[in-house]
């Protein structure tokens, strides 16, 4: 029956995580609006560091109660004895410790161990000396939990390398141990409930699950950390409850920041708006991409590279008249050929040469040259092209991918999305029934905000009629 209490603790962790994520999201939006320059971000980091230092020193200073250190027991392990030695005296007499300072002034992993391993089967502000077992009081844990969580929310997002894995574990452990204390107080210490350290473990899982919304991986990590298979079911139930409750209010914190930064992360499932609209690839693609012929002048290629930031270019018969797809070529390949001047001298139109089908027009770069340049390929801005070089010819055929992945313009977004994500593509060329290039699909075209912009114009009232209208390219395939 105590599993129900672990589920309730998981729900509390989900609520705390949702509150944390919502507050941090609003704070991140304000940062993006007001803290933009490098100097401002550096000053913000200094201010937050100063604020954390002041708060973490003032709060333990205001805690004037000194607690006697627990007396070593025969049944204690060496790890438990070492944890007792980590307790911080801070303005207390020899043999006593400051409860709040012991949580603030120690490393996070040490504080977590103290919350996990200090044995207690009941609630008392300070155990009597005769019992030989003393622990953190509920008021001390609450005094630590609230400011620590607020400072963690403020700190995450500043211009310093930081994470929330250990802070979430620590704050969740404090919440879980606090719940364990309250349960033992209601039970008058009759031993009905599990040890408060067990509630600290489940609370740590709930706190981290409520913030990150991960379940299976966190269960495995915490189970391996404890080495006790009996904790498997409580951890699973608490993590699932934390995830479900948190998802009612918002997404996980990492997902929130991915969306705020507009990173093109593709979820496993297609966004709902694309399924509701029954859209096609032609409606979400970037139309009329920059294309190149198999034999191009250096000046034309250089101008295309400087005019756009595209990473892939379709190679077609003629960009103006005949856009039949012949292959694709990457931006770094073009930059490498221009940087190493692997192009033919200017002259008459090479299309009339009899050996054009068997020999390359321009010198070829070996794969070793590309390997040595990886990953710092030259940029278009670093390449110098003279007026005489602009009339030289560049043969793209040896470097082009002649069998690129393509999708028909009438293909559904579901098929396009699944194909793009499953194959791990960066570019997907959209062609019509005659294999002519119509557009190109990248990650930016498939992320949820972009799909909302391109498909959100359909009114929900007209959705039924819209779904029955076939794309023109689909109708043109049939002769009636």
PDB file of N, CA and C in Angstrom, residues 291-391:
ATOM      1  N   UNK A 291      20.158  26.024 -58.019  1.00  0.00           N
ATOM      2  CA  UNK A 291      20.633  24.833 -58.720  1.00  0.00           C
ATOM      3  C   UNK A 291      21.855  25.179 -59.555  1.00  0.00           C
ATOM      4  N   UNK A 292      22.620  24.153 -59.895  1.00  0.00           N
ATOM      5  CA  UNK A 292      23.841  24.322 -60.687  1.00  0.00           C
ATOM      6  C   UNK A 292      23.848  23.326 -61.830  1.00  0.00           C
ATOM      7  N   UNK A 293      24.436  23.687 -62.986  1.00  0.00           N
ATOM      8  CA  UNK A 293      24.575  22.729 -64.093  1.00  0.00           C
ATOM      9  C   UNK A 293      25.784  21.832 -63.865  1.00  0.00           C
ATOM     10  N   UNK A 294      25.894  20.730 -64.610  1.00  0.00           N
ATOM     11  CA  UNK A 294      27.072  19.850 -64.431  1.00  0.00           C
ATOM     12  C   UNK A 294      28.387  20.553 -64.751  1.00  0.00           C
ATOM     13  N   UNK A 295      28.388  21.396 -65.757  1.00  0.00           N
ATOM     14  CA  UNK A 295      29.559  22.200 -66.109  1.00  0.00           C
ATOM     15  C   UNK A 295      29.209  23.657 -65.869  1.00  0.00           C
ATOM     16  N   UNK A 296      29.856  24.258 -64.904  1.00  0.00           N
ATOM     17  CA  UNK A 296      29.509  25.619 -64.516  1.00  0.00           C
ATOM     18  C   UNK A 296      30.750  26.488 -64.525  1.00  0.00           C
ATOM     19  N   UNK A 297      30.543  27.759 -64.731  1.00  0.00           N
ATOM     20  CA  UNK A 297      31.640  28.706 -64.655  1.00  0.00           C
ATOM     21  C   UNK A 297      31.949  29.026 -63.194  1.00  0.00           C
ATOM     22  N   UNK A 298      33.220  29.262 -62.926  1.00  0.00           N
ATOM     23  CA  UNK A 298      33.664  29.508 -61.559  1.00  0.00           C
ATOM     24  C   UNK A 298      32.964  30.723 -60.973  1.00  0.00           C
ATOM     25  N   UNK A 299      32.787  31.766 -61.775  1.00  0.00           N
ATOM     26  CA  UNK A 299      32.130  32.968 -61.294  1.00  0.00           C
ATOM     27  C   UNK A 299      30.699  32.710 -60.861  1.00  0.00           C
ATOM     28  N   UNK A 300      29.989  31.877 -61.636  1.00  0.00           N
ATOM     29  CA  UNK A 300      28.597  31.576 -61.279  1.00  0.00           C
ATOM     30  C   UNK A 300      28.527  30.777 -59.968  1.00  0.00           C
ATOM     31  N   UNK A 301      29.410  29.802 -59.815  1.00  0.00           N
ATOM     32  CA  UNK A 301      29.419  29.003 -58.586  1.00  0.00           C
ATOM     33  C   UNK A 301      29.783  29.869 -57.386  1.00  0.00           C
ATOM     34  N   UNK A 302      30.773  30.729 -57.566  1.00  0.00           N
ATOM     35  CA  UNK A 302      31.204  31.598 -56.467  1.00  0.00           C
ATOM     36  C   UNK A 302      30.098  32.561 -56.053  1.00  0.00           C
ATOM     37  N   UNK A 303      29.380  33.109 -57.028  1.00  0.00           N
ATOM     38  CA  UNK A 303      28.283  34.031 -56.713  1.00  0.00           C
ATOM     39  C   UNK A 303      27.169  33.323 -55.950  1.00  0.00           C
ATOM     40  N   UNK A 304      26.888  32.066 -56.323  1.00  0.00           N
ATOM     41  CA  UNK A 304      25.849  31.308 -55.626  1.00  0.00           C
ATOM     42  C   UNK A 304      26.269  31.043 -54.181  1.00  0.00           C
ATOM     43  N   UNK A 305      27.516  30.691 -53.962  1.00  0.00           N
ATOM     44  CA  UNK A 305      27.992  30.421 -52.604  1.00  0.00           C
ATOM     45  C   UNK A 305      27.953  31.666 -51.737  1.00  0.00           C
ATOM     46  N   UNK A 306      28.273  32.813 -52.312  1.00  0.00           N
ATOM     47  CA  UNK A 306      28.263  34.046 -51.529  1.00  0.00           C
ATOM     48  C   UNK A 306      26.859  34.579 -51.304  1.00  0.00           C
ATOM     49  N   UNK A 307      25.919  34.218 -52.182  1.00  0.00           N
ATOM     50  CA  UNK A 307      24.564  34.778 -52.084  1.00  0.00           C
ATOM     51  C   UNK A 307      23.676  34.023 -51.111  1.00  0.00           C
ATOM     52  N   UNK A 308      24.021  32.779 -50.737  1.00  0.00           N
ATOM     53  CA  UNK A 308      23.159  31.992 -49.856  1.00  0.00           C
ATOM     54  C   UNK A 308      24.023  31.161 -48.929  1.00  0.00           C
ATOM     55  N   UNK A 309      23.367  30.586 -47.935  1.00  0.00           N
ATOM     56  CA  UNK A 309      24.046  29.737 -46.958  1.00  0.00           C
ATOM     57  C   UNK A 309      23.628  28.279 -47.083  1.00  0.00           C
ATOM     58  N   UNK A 310      23.058  27.881 -48.201  1.00  0.00           N
ATOM     59  CA  UNK A 310      22.593  26.516 -48.384  1.00  0.00           C
ATOM     60  C   UNK A 310      23.764  25.538 -48.323  1.00  0.00           C
ATOM     61  N   UNK A 311      23.496  24.359 -47.788  1.00  0.00           N
ATOM     62  CA  UNK A 311      24.532  23.345 -47.650  1.00  0.00           C
ATOM     63  C   UNK A 311      24.489  22.297 -48.747  1.00  0.00           C
ATOM     64  N   UNK A 312      23.466  22.333 -49.567  1.00  0.00           N
ATOM     65  CA  UNK A 312      23.336  21.340 -50.634  1.00  0.00           C
ATOM     66  C   UNK A 312      22.664  22.000 -51.838  1.00  0.00           C
ATOM     67  N   UNK A 313      23.147  21.661 -53.033  1.00  0.00           N
ATOM     68  CA  UNK A 313      22.617  22.257 -54.258  1.00  0.00           C
ATOM     69  C   UNK A 313      22.275  21.145 -55.248  1.00  0.00           C
ATOM     70  N   UNK A 314      21.057  21.154 -55.795  1.00  0.00           N
ATOM     71  CA  UNK A 314      20.735  20.192 -56.849  1.00  0.00           C
ATOM     72  C   UNK A 314      21.531  20.493 -58.117  1.00  0.00           C
ATOM     73  N   UNK A 315      21.982  19.437 -58.783  1.00  0.00           N
ATOM     74  CA  UNK A 315      22.656  19.555 -60.075  1.00  0.00           C
ATOM     75  C   UNK A 315      21.650  19.158 -61.148  1.00  0.00           C
ATOM     76  N   UNK A 316      21.320  20.096 -62.025  1.00  0.00           N
ATOM     77  CA  UNK A 316      20.286  19.889 -63.044  1.00  0.00           C
ATOM     78  C   UNK A 316      20.887  20.119 -64.424  1.00  0.00           C
ATOM     79  N   UNK A 317      20.142  19.708 -65.442  1.00  0.00           N
ATOM     80  CA  UNK A 317      20.638  19.897 -66.805  1.00  0.00           C
ATOM     81  C   UNK A 317      20.842  21.360 -67.128  1.00  0.00           C
ATOM     82  N   UNK A 318      19.824  22.171 -66.870  1.00  0.00           N
ATOM     83  CA  UNK A 318      19.921  23.611 -67.114  1.00  0.00           C
ATOM     84  C   UNK A 318      19.066  24.319 -66.062  1.00  0.00           C
ATOM     85  N   UNK A 319      19.673  25.137 -65.201  1.00  0.00           N
ATOM     86  CA  UNK A 319      18.883  25.798 -64.157  1.00  0.00           C
ATOM     87  C   UNK A 319      17.784  26.702 -64.680  1.00  0.00           C
ATOM     88  N   UNK A 320      17.873  27.148 -65.914  1.00  0.00           N
ATOM     89  CA  UNK A 320      16.888  28.081 -66.451  1.00  0.00           C
ATOM     90  C   UNK A 320      15.769  27.382 -67.212  1.00  0.00           C
ATOM     91  N   UNK A 321      16.110  26.394 -68.044  1.00  0.00           N
ATOM     92  CA  UNK A 321      15.116  25.797 -68.935  1.00  0.00           C
ATOM     93  C   UNK A 321      14.747  24.360 -68.585  1.00  0.00           C
ATOM     94  N   UNK A 322      15.705  23.572 -68.191  1.00  0.00           N
ATOM     95  CA  UNK A 322      15.463  22.154 -67.929  1.00  0.00           C
ATOM     96  C   UNK A 322      16.026  21.798 -66.557  1.00  0.00           C
ATOM     97  N   UNK A 323      15.146  21.679 -65.552  1.00  0.00           N
ATOM     98  CA  UNK A 323      15.566  21.422 -64.183  1.00  0.00           C
ATOM     99  C   UNK A 323      15.470  19.931 -63.825  1.00  0.00           C
ATOM    100  N   UNK A 324      15.735  19.074 -64.807  1.00  0.00           N
ATOM    101  CA  UNK A 324      15.734  17.642 -64.535  1.00  0.00           C
ATOM    102  C   UNK A 324      16.902  17.309 -63.611  1.00  0.00           C
ATOM    103  N   UNK A 325      16.604  16.577 -62.539  1.00  0.00           N
ATOM    104  CA  UNK A 325      17.594  16.301 -61.510  1.00  0.00           C
ATOM    105  C   UNK A 325      18.627  15.293 -62.001  1.00  0.00           C
ATOM    106  N   UNK A 326      19.907  15.661 -61.860  1.00  0.00           N
ATOM    107  CA  UNK A 326      21.017  14.768 -62.193  1.00  0.00           C
ATOM    108  C   UNK A 326      21.785  14.319 -60.959  1.00  0.00           C
ATOM    109  N   UNK A 327      21.666  15.074 -59.885  1.00  0.00           N
ATOM    110  CA  UNK A 327      22.376  14.736 -58.657  1.00  0.00           C
ATOM    111  C   UNK A 327      22.375  15.912 -57.706  1.00  0.00           C
ATOM    112  N   UNK A 328      23.148  15.809 -56.640  1.00  0.00           N
ATOM    113  CA  UNK A 328      23.303  16.904 -55.676  1.00  0.00           C
ATOM    114  C   UNK A 328      24.782  17.043 -55.341  1.00  0.00           C
ATOM    115  N   UNK A 329      25.167  18.216 -54.894  1.00  0.00           N
ATOM    116  CA  UNK A 329      26.544  18.475 -54.506  1.00  0.00           C
ATOM    117  C   UNK A 329      26.542  19.342 -53.257  1.00  0.00           C
ATOM    118  N   UNK A 330      27.462  19.064 -52.345  1.00  0.00           N
ATOM    119  CA  UNK A 330      27.505  19.761 -51.068  1.00  0.00           C
ATOM    120  C   UNK A 330      28.287  21.065 -51.172  1.00  0.00           C
ATOM    121  N   UNK A 331      27.967  21.968 -50.289  1.00  0.00           N
ATOM    122  CA  UNK A 331      28.627  23.273 -50.271  1.00  0.00           C
ATOM    123  C   UNK A 331      30.123  23.137 -49.990  1.00  0.00           C
ATOM    124  N   UNK A 332      30.488  22.258 -49.063  1.00  0.00           N
ATOM    125  CA  UNK A 332      31.904  22.126 -48.724  1.00  0.00           C
ATOM    126  C   UNK A 332      32.709  21.588 -49.900  1.00  0.00           C
ATOM    127  N   UNK A 333      32.082  20.773 -50.737  1.00  0.00           N
ATOM    128  CA  UNK A 333      32.784  20.270 -51.918  1.00  0.00           C
ATOM    129  C   UNK A 333      33.072  21.399 -52.893  1.00  0.00           C
ATOM    130  N   UNK A 334      32.104  22.266 -53.108  1.00  0.00           N
ATOM    131  CA  UNK A 334      32.314  23.407 -54.000  1.00  0.00           C
ATOM    132  C   UNK A 334      33.390  24.337 -53.454  1.00  0.00           C
ATOM    133  N   UNK A 335      33.357  24.585 -52.147  1.00  0.00           N
ATOM    134  CA  UNK A 335      34.363  25.467 -51.548  1.00  0.00           C
ATOM    135  C   UNK A 335      35.756  24.862 -51.674  1.00  0.00           C
ATOM    136  N   UNK A 336      35.872  23.560 -51.499  1.00  0.00           N
ATOM    137  CA  UNK A 336      37.177  22.916 -51.615  1.00  0.00           C
ATOM    138  C   UNK A 336      37.718  23.004 -53.033  1.00  0.00           C
ATOM    139  N   UNK A 337      36.885  22.790 -54.033  1.00  0.00           N
ATOM    140  CA  UNK A 337      37.358  22.874 -55.419  1.00  0.00           C
ATOM    141  C   UNK A 337      37.781  24.292 -55.785  1.00  0.00           C
ATOM    142  N   UNK A 338      37.051  25.281 -55.312  1.00  0.00           N
ATOM    143  CA  UNK A 338      37.440  26.663 -55.587  1.00  0.00           C
ATOM    144  C   UNK A 338      38.688  27.052 -54.803  1.00  0.00           C
ATOM    145  N   UNK A 339      38.780  26.603 -53.566  1.00  0.00           N
ATOM    146  CA  UNK A 339      39.928  26.961 -52.727  1.00  0.00           C
ATOM    147  C   UNK A 339      41.227  26.385 -53.291  1.00  0.00           C
ATOM    148  N   UNK A 340      41.172  25.154 -53.813  1.00  0.00           N
ATOM    149  CA  UNK A 340      42.359  24.509 -54.385  1.00  0.00           C
ATOM    150  C   UNK A 340      42.475  24.766 -55.886  1.00  0.00           C
ATOM    151  N   UNK A 341      41.617  25.614 -56.433  1.00  0.00           N
ATOM    152  CA  UNK A 341      41.674  26.026 -57.846  1.00  0.00           C
ATOM    153  C   UNK A 341      41.646  24.810 -58.770  1.00  0.00           C
ATOM    154  N   UNK A 342      40.746  23.869 -58.464  1.00  0.00           N
ATOM    155  CA  UNK A 342      40.602  22.664 -59.278  1.00  0.00           C
ATOM    156  C   UNK A 342      39.592  22.916 -60.385  1.00  0.00           C
ATOM    157  N   UNK A 343      39.896  23.843 -61.274  1.00  0.00           N
ATOM    158  CA  UNK A 343      39.005  24.150 -62.393  1.00  0.00           C
ATOM    159  C   UNK A 343      39.818  24.300 -63.664  1.00  0.00           C
ATOM    160  N   UNK A 344      39.127  24.151 -64.793  1.00  0.00           N
ATOM    161  CA  UNK A 344      39.772  24.186 -66.109  1.00  0.00           C
ATOM    162  C   UNK A 344      39.951  25.625 -66.563  1.00  0.00           C
ATOM    163  N   UNK A 345      40.936  25.893 -67.398  1.00  0.00           N
ATOM    164  CA  UNK A 345      41.158  27.264 -67.881  1.00  0.00           C
ATOM    165  C   UNK A 345      40.006  27.727 -68.760  1.00  0.00           C
ATOM    166  N   UNK A 346      39.843  29.025 -68.916  1.00  0.00           N
ATOM    167  CA  UNK A 346      38.762  29.532 -69.777  1.00  0.00           C
ATOM    168  C   UNK A 346      39.015  29.169 -71.229  1.00  0.00           C
ATOM    169  N   UNK A 347      37.960  29.094 -71.966  1.00  0.00           N
ATOM    170  CA  UNK A 347      38.055  28.751 -73.382  1.00  0.00           C
ATOM    171  C   UNK A 347      36.679  28.652 -73.985  1.00  0.00           C
ATOM    172  N   UNK A 348      36.601  27.957 -75.094  1.00  0.00           N
ATOM    173  CA  UNK A 348      35.315  27.798 -75.748  1.00  0.00           C
ATOM    174  C   UNK A 348      34.413  26.868 -74.952  1.00  0.00           C
ATOM    175  N   UNK A 349      33.159  26.833 -75.354  1.00  0.00           N
ATOM    176  CA  UNK A 349      32.181  26.018 -74.643  1.00  0.00           C
ATOM    177  C   UNK A 349      32.623  24.561 -74.650  1.00  0.00           C
ATOM    178  N   UNK A 350      32.824  23.948 -73.466  1.00  0.00           N
ATOM    179  CA  UNK A 350      33.335  22.559 -73.418  1.00  0.00           C
ATOM    180  C   UNK A 350      32.301  21.513 -73.806  1.00  0.00           C
ATOM    181  N   UNK A 351      31.045  21.906 -73.976  1.00  0.00           N
ATOM    182  CA  UNK A 351      30.023  20.906 -74.288  1.00  0.00           C
ATOM    183  C   UNK A 351      30.252  20.243 -75.644  1.00  0.00           C
ATOM    184  N   UNK A 352      31.054  20.861 -76.503  1.00  0.00           N
ATOM    185  CA  UNK A 352      31.296  20.301 -77.841  1.00  0.00           C
ATOM    186  C   UNK A 352      32.490  19.358 -77.869  1.00  0.00           C
ATOM    187  N   UNK A 353      33.149  19.169 -76.753  1.00  0.00           N
ATOM    188  CA  UNK A 353      34.317  18.285 -76.729  1.00  0.00           C
ATOM    189  C   UNK A 353      33.893  16.834 -76.900  1.00  0.00           C
ATOM    190  N   UNK A 354      34.591  16.070 -77.751  1.00  0.00           N
ATOM    191  CA  UNK A 354      34.180  14.674 -77.993  1.00  0.00           C
ATOM    192  C   UNK A 354      34.458  13.748 -76.809  1.00  0.00           C
ATOM    193  N   UNK A 355      35.451  14.060 -75.970  1.00  0.00           N
ATOM    194  CA  UNK A 355      35.800  13.185 -74.850  1.00  0.00           C
ATOM    195  C   UNK A 355      35.134  13.606 -73.543  1.00  0.00           C
ATOM    196  N   UNK A 356      34.115  14.439 -73.596  1.00  0.00           N
ATOM    197  CA  UNK A 356      33.504  14.955 -72.389  1.00  0.00           C
ATOM    198  C   UNK A 356      32.814  13.868 -71.577  1.00  0.00           C
ATOM    199  N   UNK A 357      32.334  12.818 -72.252  1.00  0.00           N
ATOM    200  CA  UNK A 357      31.608  11.772 -71.535  1.00  0.00           C
ATOM    201  C   UNK A 357      32.530  10.788 -70.817  1.00  0.00           C
ATOM    202  N   UNK A 358      33.794  10.817 -71.128  1.00  0.00           N
ATOM    203  CA  UNK A 358      34.728   9.852 -70.530  1.00  0.00           C
ATOM    204  C   UNK A 358      35.789  10.504 -69.669  1.00  0.00           C
ATOM    205  N   UNK A 359      35.979  11.783 -69.797  1.00  0.00           N
ATOM    206  CA  UNK A 359      37.036  12.454 -69.045  1.00  0.00           C
ATOM    207  C   UNK A 359      36.466  13.674 -68.324  1.00  0.00           C
ATOM    208  N   UNK A 360      37.047  13.954 -67.156  1.00  0.00           N
ATOM    209  CA  UNK A 360      36.629  15.140 -66.415  1.00  0.00           C
ATOM    210  C   UNK A 360      37.236  16.377 -67.046  1.00  0.00           C
ATOM    211  N   UNK A 361      36.500  17.452 -66.987  1.00  0.00           N
ATOM    212  CA  UNK A 361      36.958  18.683 -67.608  1.00  0.00           C
ATOM    213  C   UNK A 361      38.028  19.375 -66.773  1.00  0.00           C
ATOM    214  N   UNK A 362      37.893  19.338 -65.471  1.00  0.00           N
ATOM    215  CA  UNK A 362      38.804  20.041 -64.567  1.00  0.00           C
ATOM    216  C   UNK A 362      39.591  19.041 -63.738  1.00  0.00           C
ATOM    217  N   UNK A 363      40.718  19.463 -63.134  1.00  0.00           N
ATOM    218  CA  UNK A 363      41.517  18.552 -62.292  1.00  0.00           C
ATOM    219  C   UNK A 363      40.688  18.035 -61.115  1.00  0.00           C
ATOM    220  N   UNK A 364      41.002  16.821 -60.686  1.00  0.00           N
ATOM    221  CA  UNK A 364      40.247  16.184 -59.609  1.00  0.00           C
ATOM    222  C   UNK A 364      41.013  16.281 -58.290  1.00  0.00           C
ATOM    223  N   UNK A 365      40.262  16.478 -57.212  1.00  0.00           N
ATOM    224  CA  UNK A 365      40.840  16.488 -55.871  1.00  0.00           C
ATOM    225  C   UNK A 365      40.697  15.097 -55.266  1.00  0.00           C
ATOM    226  N   UNK A 366      41.748  14.599 -54.670  1.00  0.00           N
ATOM    227  CA  UNK A 366      41.696  13.273 -54.060  1.00  0.00           C
ATOM    228  C   UNK A 366      40.942  13.326 -52.737  1.00  0.00           C
ATOM    229  N   UNK A 367      40.500  12.162 -52.294  1.00  0.00           N
ATOM    230  CA  UNK A 367      39.773  12.089 -51.020  1.00  0.00           C
ATOM    231  C   UNK A 367      40.666  12.457 -49.839  1.00  0.00           C
ATOM    232  N   UNK A 368      41.991  12.255 -49.987  1.00  0.00           N
ATOM    233  CA  UNK A 368      42.906  12.601 -48.903  1.00  0.00           C
ATOM    234  C   UNK A 368      42.895  14.100 -48.620  1.00  0.00           C
ATOM    235  N   UNK A 369      42.701  14.912 -49.651  1.00  0.00           N
ATOM    236  CA  UNK A 369      42.644  16.364 -49.452  1.00  0.00           C
ATOM    237  C   UNK A 369      41.415  16.734 -48.624  1.00  0.00           C
ATOM    238  N   UNK A 370      40.287  16.085 -48.890  1.00  0.00           N
ATOM    239  CA  UNK A 370      39.076  16.354 -48.119  1.00  0.00           C
ATOM    240  C   UNK A 370      39.238  15.866 -46.685  1.00  0.00           C
ATOM    241  N   UNK A 371      39.891  14.733 -46.491  1.00  0.00           N
ATOM    242  CA  UNK A 371      40.074  14.193 -45.145  1.00  0.00           C
ATOM    243  C   UNK A 371      40.978  15.099 -44.305  1.00  0.00           C
ATOM    244  N   UNK A 372      41.999  15.657 -44.920  1.00  0.00           N
ATOM    245  CA  UNK A 372      42.895  16.538 -44.168  1.00  0.00           C
ATOM    246  C   UNK A 372      42.197  17.836 -43.773  1.00  0.00           C
ATOM    247  N   UNK A 373      41.265  18.289 -44.596  1.00  0.00           N
ATOM    248  CA  UNK A 373      40.562  19.541 -44.297  1.00  0.00           C
ATOM    249  C   UNK A 373      39.453  19.369 -43.270  1.00  0.00           C
ATOM    250  N   UNK A 374      38.963  18.140 -43.080  1.00  0.00           N
ATOM    251  CA  UNK A 374      37.869  17.899 -42.138  1.00  0.00           C
ATOM    252  C   UNK A 374      38.299  18.242 -40.724  1.00  0.00           C
ATOM    253  N   UNK A 375      37.434  18.890 -39.895  1.00  0.00           N
ATOM    254  CA  UNK A 375      36.101  19.400 -40.256  1.00  0.00           C
ATOM    255  C   UNK A 375      36.103  20.880 -40.631  1.00  0.00           C
ATOM    256  N   UNK A 376      37.291  21.478 -40.719  1.00  0.00           N
ATOM    257  CA  UNK A 376      37.388  22.924 -40.979  1.00  0.00           C
ATOM    258  C   UNK A 376      37.579  23.159 -42.470  1.00  0.00           C
ATOM    259  N   UNK A 377      36.505  22.986 -43.207  1.00  0.00           N
ATOM    260  CA  UNK A 377      36.557  23.245 -44.635  1.00  0.00           C
ATOM    261  C   UNK A 377      36.602  24.755 -44.881  1.00  0.00           C
ATOM    262  N   UNK A 378      37.213  25.170 -45.978  1.00  0.00           N
ATOM    263  CA  UNK A 378      37.247  26.613 -46.259  1.00  0.00           C
ATOM    264  C   UNK A 378      35.854  27.179 -46.501  1.00  0.00           C
ATOM    265  N   UNK A 379      35.667  28.418 -46.118  1.00  0.00           N
ATOM    266  CA  UNK A 379      34.400  29.101 -46.319  1.00  0.00           C
ATOM    267  C   UNK A 379      34.468  29.961 -47.571  1.00  0.00           C
ATOM    268  N   UNK A 380      33.297  30.285 -48.094  1.00  0.00           N
ATOM    269  CA  UNK A 380      33.253  31.088 -49.320  1.00  0.00           C
ATOM    270  C   UNK A 380      33.888  32.456 -49.112  1.00  0.00           C
ATOM    271  N   UNK A 381      33.777  32.984 -47.894  1.00  0.00           N
ATOM    272  CA  UNK A 381      34.354  34.293 -47.609  1.00  0.00           C
ATOM    273  C   UNK A 381      35.875  34.262 -47.620  1.00  0.00           C
ATOM    274  N   UNK A 382      36.466  33.095 -47.447  1.00  0.00           N
ATOM    275  CA  UNK A 382      37.917  32.975 -47.414  1.00  0.00           C
ATOM    276  C   UNK A 382      38.519  32.752 -48.791  1.00  0.00           C
ATOM    277  N   UNK A 383      37.696  32.507 -49.771  1.00  0.00           N
ATOM    278  CA  UNK A 383      38.171  32.189 -51.118  1.00  0.00           C
ATOM    279  C   UNK A 383      38.296  33.476 -51.925  1.00  0.00           C
ATOM    280  N   UNK A 384      39.412  33.626 -52.619  1.00  0.00           N
ATOM    281  CA  UNK A 384      39.652  34.804 -53.467  1.00  0.00           C
ATOM    282  C   UNK A 384      39.591  34.371 -54.924  1.00  0.00           C
ATOM    283  N   UNK A 385      38.674  34.950 -55.663  1.00  0.00           N
ATOM    284  CA  UNK A 385      38.495  34.646 -57.081  1.00  0.00           C
ATOM    285  C   UNK A 385      38.756  35.924 -57.879  1.00  0.00           C
ATOM    286  N   UNK A 386      39.686  35.864 -58.796  1.00  0.00           N
ATOM    287  CA  UNK A 386      40.008  37.017 -59.637  1.00  0.00           C
ATOM    288  C   UNK A 386      39.054  37.093 -60.817  1.00  0.00           C
ATOM    289  N   UNK A 387      39.120  38.187 -61.530  1.00  0.00           N
ATOM    290  CA  UNK A 387      38.267  38.353 -62.716  1.00  0.00           C
ATOM    291  C   UNK A 387      38.606  37.332 -63.789  1.00  0.00           C
ATOM    292  N   UNK A 388      39.894  36.984 -63.886  1.00  0.00           N
ATOM    293  CA  UNK A 388      40.284  35.987 -64.889  1.00  0.00           C
ATOM    294  C   UNK A 388      39.769  34.599 -64.517  1.00  0.00           C
ATOM    295  N   UNK A 389      39.690  34.325 -63.210  1.00  0.00           N
ATOM    296  CA  UNK A 389      39.207  33.001 -62.767  1.00  0.00           C
ATOM    297  C   UNK A 389      37.711  32.832 -62.991  1.00  0.00           C
ATOM    298  N   UNK A 390      36.969  33.889 -63.058  1.00  0.00           N
ATOM    299  CA  UNK A 390      35.516  33.780 -63.156  1.00  0.00           C
ATOM    300  C   UNK A 390      35.067  33.123 -64.449  1.00  0.00           C
ATOM    301  N   UNK A 391      35.873  33.184 -65.493  1.00  0.00           N
ATOM    302  CA  UNK A 391      35.498  32.574 -66.778  1.00  0.00           C
ATOM    303  C   UNK A 391      35.993  31.141 -66.906  1.00  0.00           C
TER     304      UNK A 391
END
